[in-house]
Coordinates of C-alpha atoms in Angstrom, one line a residue:
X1 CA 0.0 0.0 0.0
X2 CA 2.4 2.4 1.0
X3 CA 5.9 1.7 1.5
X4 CA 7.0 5.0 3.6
X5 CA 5.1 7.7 5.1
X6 CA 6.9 10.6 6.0
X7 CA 5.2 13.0 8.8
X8 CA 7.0 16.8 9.1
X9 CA 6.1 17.9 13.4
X10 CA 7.0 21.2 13.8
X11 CA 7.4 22.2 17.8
X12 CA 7.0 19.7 20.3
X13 CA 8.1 16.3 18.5
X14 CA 9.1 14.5 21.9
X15 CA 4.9 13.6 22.5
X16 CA 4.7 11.3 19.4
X17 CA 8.1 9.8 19.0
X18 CA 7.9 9.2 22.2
X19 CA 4.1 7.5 21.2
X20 CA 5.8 6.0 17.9
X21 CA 8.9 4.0 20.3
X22 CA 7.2 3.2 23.2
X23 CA 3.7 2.3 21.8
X24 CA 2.0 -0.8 23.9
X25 CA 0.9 -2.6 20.9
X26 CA 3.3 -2.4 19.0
X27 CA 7.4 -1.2 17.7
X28 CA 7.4 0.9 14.5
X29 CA 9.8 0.7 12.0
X30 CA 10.5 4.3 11.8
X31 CA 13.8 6.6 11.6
X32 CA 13.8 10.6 12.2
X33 CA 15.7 12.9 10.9
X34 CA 15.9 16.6 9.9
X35 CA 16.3 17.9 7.1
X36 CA 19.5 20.9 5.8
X37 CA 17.3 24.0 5.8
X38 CA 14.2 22.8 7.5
X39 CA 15.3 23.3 11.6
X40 CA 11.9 23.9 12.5
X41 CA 10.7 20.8 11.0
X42 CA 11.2 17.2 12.4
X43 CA 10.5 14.3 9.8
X44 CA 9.6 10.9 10.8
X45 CA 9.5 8.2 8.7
X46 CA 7.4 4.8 8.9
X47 CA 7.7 2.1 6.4
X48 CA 4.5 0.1 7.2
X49 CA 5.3 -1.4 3.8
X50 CA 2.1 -3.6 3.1
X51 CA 1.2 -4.1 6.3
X52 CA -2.5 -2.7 6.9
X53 CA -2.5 -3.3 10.2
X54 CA 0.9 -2.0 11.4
X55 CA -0.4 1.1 9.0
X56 CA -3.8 1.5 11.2
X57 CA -1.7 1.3 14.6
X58 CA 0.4 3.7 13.3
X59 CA -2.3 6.1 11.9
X60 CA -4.3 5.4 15.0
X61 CA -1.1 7.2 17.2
X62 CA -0.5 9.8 14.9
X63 CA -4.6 10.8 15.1
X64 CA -4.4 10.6 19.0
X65 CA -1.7 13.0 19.1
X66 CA -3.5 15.6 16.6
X67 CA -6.4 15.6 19.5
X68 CA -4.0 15.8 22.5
X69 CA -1.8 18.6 20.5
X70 CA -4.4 20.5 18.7
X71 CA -7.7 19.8 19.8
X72 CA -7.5 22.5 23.0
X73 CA -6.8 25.4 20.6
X74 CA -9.1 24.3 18.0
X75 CA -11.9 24.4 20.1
X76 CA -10.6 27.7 22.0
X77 CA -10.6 29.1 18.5
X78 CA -14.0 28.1 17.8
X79 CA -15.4 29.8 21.2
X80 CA -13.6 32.8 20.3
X81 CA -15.4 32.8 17.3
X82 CA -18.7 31.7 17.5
X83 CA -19.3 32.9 21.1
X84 CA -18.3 36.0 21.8
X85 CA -21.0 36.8 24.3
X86 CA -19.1 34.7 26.9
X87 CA -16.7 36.4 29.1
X88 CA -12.7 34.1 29.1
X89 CA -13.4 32.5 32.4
X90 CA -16.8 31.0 30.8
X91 CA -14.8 29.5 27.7
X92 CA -12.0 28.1 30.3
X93 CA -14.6 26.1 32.4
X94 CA -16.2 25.1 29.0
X95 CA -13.2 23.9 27.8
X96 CA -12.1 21.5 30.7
X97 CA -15.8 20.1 30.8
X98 CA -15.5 18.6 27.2
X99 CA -14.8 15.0 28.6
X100 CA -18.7 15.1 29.5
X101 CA -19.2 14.0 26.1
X102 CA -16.5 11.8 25.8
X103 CA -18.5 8.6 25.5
X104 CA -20.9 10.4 22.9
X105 CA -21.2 8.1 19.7
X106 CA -21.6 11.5 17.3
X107 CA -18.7 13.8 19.0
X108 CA -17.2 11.2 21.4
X109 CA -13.0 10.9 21.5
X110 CA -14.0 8.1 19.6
X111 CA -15.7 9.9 16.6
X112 CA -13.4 12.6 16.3
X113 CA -10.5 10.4 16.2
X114 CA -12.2 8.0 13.2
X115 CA -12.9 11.9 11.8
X116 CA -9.1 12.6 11.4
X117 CA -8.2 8.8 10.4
X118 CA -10.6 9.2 7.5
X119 CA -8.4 11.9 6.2
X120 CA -4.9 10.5 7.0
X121 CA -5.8 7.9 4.9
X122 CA -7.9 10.3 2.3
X123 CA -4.8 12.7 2.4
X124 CA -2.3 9.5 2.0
X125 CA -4.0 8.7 -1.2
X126 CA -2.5 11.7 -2.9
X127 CA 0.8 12.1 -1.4
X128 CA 3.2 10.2 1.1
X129 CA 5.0 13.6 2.9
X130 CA 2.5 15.2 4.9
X131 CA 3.1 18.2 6.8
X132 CA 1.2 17.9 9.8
X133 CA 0.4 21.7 10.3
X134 CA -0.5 22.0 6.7
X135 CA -2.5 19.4 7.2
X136 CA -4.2 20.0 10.4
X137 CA -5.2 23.9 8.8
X138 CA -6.5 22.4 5.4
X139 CA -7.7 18.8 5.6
X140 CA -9.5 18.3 8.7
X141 CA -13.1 19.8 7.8
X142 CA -14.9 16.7 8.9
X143 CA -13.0 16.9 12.3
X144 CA -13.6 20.6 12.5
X145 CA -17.0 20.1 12.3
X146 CA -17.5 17.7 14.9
X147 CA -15.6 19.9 17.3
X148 CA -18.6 22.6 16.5
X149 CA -20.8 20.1 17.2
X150 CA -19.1 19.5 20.4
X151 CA -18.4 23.1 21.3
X152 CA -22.7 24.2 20.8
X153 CA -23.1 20.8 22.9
X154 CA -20.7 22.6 25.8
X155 CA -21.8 25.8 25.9
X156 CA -25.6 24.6 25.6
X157 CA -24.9 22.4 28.8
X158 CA -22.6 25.1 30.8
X159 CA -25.6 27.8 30.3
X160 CA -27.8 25.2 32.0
X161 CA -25.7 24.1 34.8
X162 CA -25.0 28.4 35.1
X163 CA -28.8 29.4 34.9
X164 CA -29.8 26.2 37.1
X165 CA -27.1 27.3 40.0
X166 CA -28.7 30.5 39.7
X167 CA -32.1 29.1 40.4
X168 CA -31.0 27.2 43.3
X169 CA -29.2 30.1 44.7
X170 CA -32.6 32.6 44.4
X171 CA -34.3 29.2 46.1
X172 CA -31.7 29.4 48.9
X173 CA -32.6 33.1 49.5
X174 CA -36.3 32.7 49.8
X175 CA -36.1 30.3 52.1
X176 CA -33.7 32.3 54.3
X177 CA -36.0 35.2 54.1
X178 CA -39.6 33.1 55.1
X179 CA -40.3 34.3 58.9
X180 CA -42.1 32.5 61.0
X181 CA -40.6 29.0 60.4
X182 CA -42.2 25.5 61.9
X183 CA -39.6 23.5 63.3
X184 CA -40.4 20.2 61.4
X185 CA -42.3 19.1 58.3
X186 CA -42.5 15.6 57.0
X187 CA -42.8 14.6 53.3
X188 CA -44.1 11.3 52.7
X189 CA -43.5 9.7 48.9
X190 CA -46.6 8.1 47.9
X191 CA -45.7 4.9 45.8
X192 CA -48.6 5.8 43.3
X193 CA -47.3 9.3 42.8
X194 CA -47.5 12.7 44.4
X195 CA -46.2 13.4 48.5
X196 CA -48.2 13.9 52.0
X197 CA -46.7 16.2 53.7
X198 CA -47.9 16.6 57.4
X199 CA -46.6 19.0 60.5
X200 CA -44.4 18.0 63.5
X201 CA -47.0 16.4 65.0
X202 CA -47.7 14.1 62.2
X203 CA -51.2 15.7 61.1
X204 CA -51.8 15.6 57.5
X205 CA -51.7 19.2 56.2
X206 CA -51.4 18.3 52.4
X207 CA -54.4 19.8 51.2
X208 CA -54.3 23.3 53.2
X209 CA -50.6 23.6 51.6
X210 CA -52.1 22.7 48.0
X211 CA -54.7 25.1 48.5
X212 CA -52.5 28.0 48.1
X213 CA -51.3 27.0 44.8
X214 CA -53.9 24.9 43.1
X215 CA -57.7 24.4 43.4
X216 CA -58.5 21.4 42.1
X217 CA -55.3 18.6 43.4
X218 CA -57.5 15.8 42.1
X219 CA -56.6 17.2 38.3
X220 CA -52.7 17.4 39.1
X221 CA -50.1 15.6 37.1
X222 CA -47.3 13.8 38.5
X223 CA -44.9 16.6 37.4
X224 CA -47.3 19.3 39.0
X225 CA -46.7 17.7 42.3
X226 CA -43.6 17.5 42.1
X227 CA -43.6 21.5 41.3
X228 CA -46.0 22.1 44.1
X229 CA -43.7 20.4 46.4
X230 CA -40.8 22.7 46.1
X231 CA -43.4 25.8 46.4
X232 CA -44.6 24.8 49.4
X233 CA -41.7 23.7 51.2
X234 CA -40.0 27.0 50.3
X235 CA -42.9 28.9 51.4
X236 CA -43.4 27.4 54.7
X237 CA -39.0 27.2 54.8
X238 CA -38.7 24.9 58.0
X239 CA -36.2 24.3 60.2
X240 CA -36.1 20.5 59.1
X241 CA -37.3 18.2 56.7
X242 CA -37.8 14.8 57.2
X243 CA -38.5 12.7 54.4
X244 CA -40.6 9.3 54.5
X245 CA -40.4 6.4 52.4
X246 CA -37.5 7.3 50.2
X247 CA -37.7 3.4 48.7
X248 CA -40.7 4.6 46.1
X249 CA -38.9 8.0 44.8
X250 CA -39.5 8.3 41.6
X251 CA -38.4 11.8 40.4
X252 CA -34.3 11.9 42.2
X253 CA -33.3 14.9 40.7
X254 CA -36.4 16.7 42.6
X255 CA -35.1 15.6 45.4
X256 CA -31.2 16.4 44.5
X257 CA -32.8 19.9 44.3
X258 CA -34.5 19.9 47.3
X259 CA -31.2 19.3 49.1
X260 CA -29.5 21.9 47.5
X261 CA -31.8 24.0 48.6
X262 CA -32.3 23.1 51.9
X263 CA -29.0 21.4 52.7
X264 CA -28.3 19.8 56.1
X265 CA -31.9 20.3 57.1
X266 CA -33.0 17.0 54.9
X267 CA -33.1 13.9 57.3
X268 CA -34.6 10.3 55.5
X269 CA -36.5 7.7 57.6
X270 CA -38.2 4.7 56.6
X271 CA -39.6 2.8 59.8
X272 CA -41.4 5.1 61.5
X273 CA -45.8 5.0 61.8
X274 CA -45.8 7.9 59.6
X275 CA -44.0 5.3 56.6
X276 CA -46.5 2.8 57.4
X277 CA -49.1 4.7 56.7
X278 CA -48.5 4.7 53.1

């Protein structure tokens, strides 16, 4: 197929011949060298010969190190661009959050590294000396692509984890600002849906809580209740929550808010008369 491929590395050159000698799979048959005139420019050589496989391995490295090189200031470039409305400490935490999505099948590691081996191989059809930085700048469209895909994915999920701290942290203050608080409410899970919630002394106050938000609790939806929940546990802001049969949860993000919001005021029991009655 190919019986040398010569790769030109300008700067750092230790990362992949370090890759290239050292690799776990496998020893390539490579030499580098420089060049009279080109000081700048490192050359390595591999003579996979017709060796497909020792040709993928090889190919395989070389696309690893583009994303542990280049990806960074790809993507940076790319925020730069497209977002401007975010301030440089925004794109920085975007930036380190990008492993979230590196299991992804459309912009996973995975899929951006068979991006770039589809053109190494498209770009080794032509020609056998490849410059990486030339390539990197003109051949890598696919790739490119993807990384857009990946950066809209990272802002879009930054701006939500932003605007939801923001909503817990307005939670937080009207809860601190609700005077006079009952020392104890208790929040008991239904397993068919929807929560009692009754008063320190275990009296069912469900309904006189609803009826400041809803008239007709017969018509409510699970999601409703979960909604009227957080309303009325902020409004009435006690000084603890204790919360019954945690076993039939079935909305744990609700509750993951809940915490947030209340913090080291949420206690769980499951054995007590008030769990029974359920």
């Amino acid at each position: 197929m190919f019986e040398k491929i010569t790769l030109g590395l300008n700067g750092d050159t230790n990362l992949i011949q370090s890759r290239l000698y050292n690799h776990p799979e496998c020893v390539f048959p490579i030499t580098v060298f420089k060049e009279p005139g080109t000081e700048a420019v490192t050359y390595i050589k591999c003579e996979p010969a017709d060796d497909v496989m020792m040709l993928d391995r090889y190919l395989s490295v070389v696309a690893e190190y583009v994303i542990e090189r280049y990806e960074t200031g790809m993507l940076r470039r790319i925020l730069e661009r497209s977002y401007k409305e975010l301030s440089a400490m925004d794109k920085r935490e975007i930036l380190q959050s990008r492993e979230c999505f590196s299991d992804d099948p459309a912009i996973g590691y995975q899929a951006r590294k068979q991006a770039i081996l589809l053109s190494l191989y498209d770009y080794l059809r032509e020609d056998s000396v490849m410059l990486l930085e030339g390539f990197i700048t003109f051949r890598l469209k696919d790739y490119e692509k993807l990384l857009e895909c990946l950066a809209e994915r990272l802002v879009e999920q930054y701006i939500a984890h932003k605007e939801y701290g923001e909503f817990i942290s307005l939670l937080r203050y009207f809860v601190t600002i609700q005077e006079p608080r009952p020392k104890l409410v208790h929040v008991v899970v239904c397993p068919e849906g929807g929560y009692m919630i009754a008063d320190e002394q275990g009296t069912d106050i469900t309904a006189r809580c609803y009826a400041d938000f809803v008239e007709q609790e017969a018509l409510l939806t699970e999601e409703a209740y979960d909604d009227l929940l957080i309303s009325v546990l902020i409004t009435l802001a006690p000084e603890a929550i204790q919360v019954h049969n945690r076993s039939a949860i079935r909305n744990p993000e609700l509750f993951s808010t809940i915490f947030q919001v209340f913090g080291g005021r949420i206690s769980y029991c499951d054995a007590c008369p008030l769990c029974k009655t359920i």
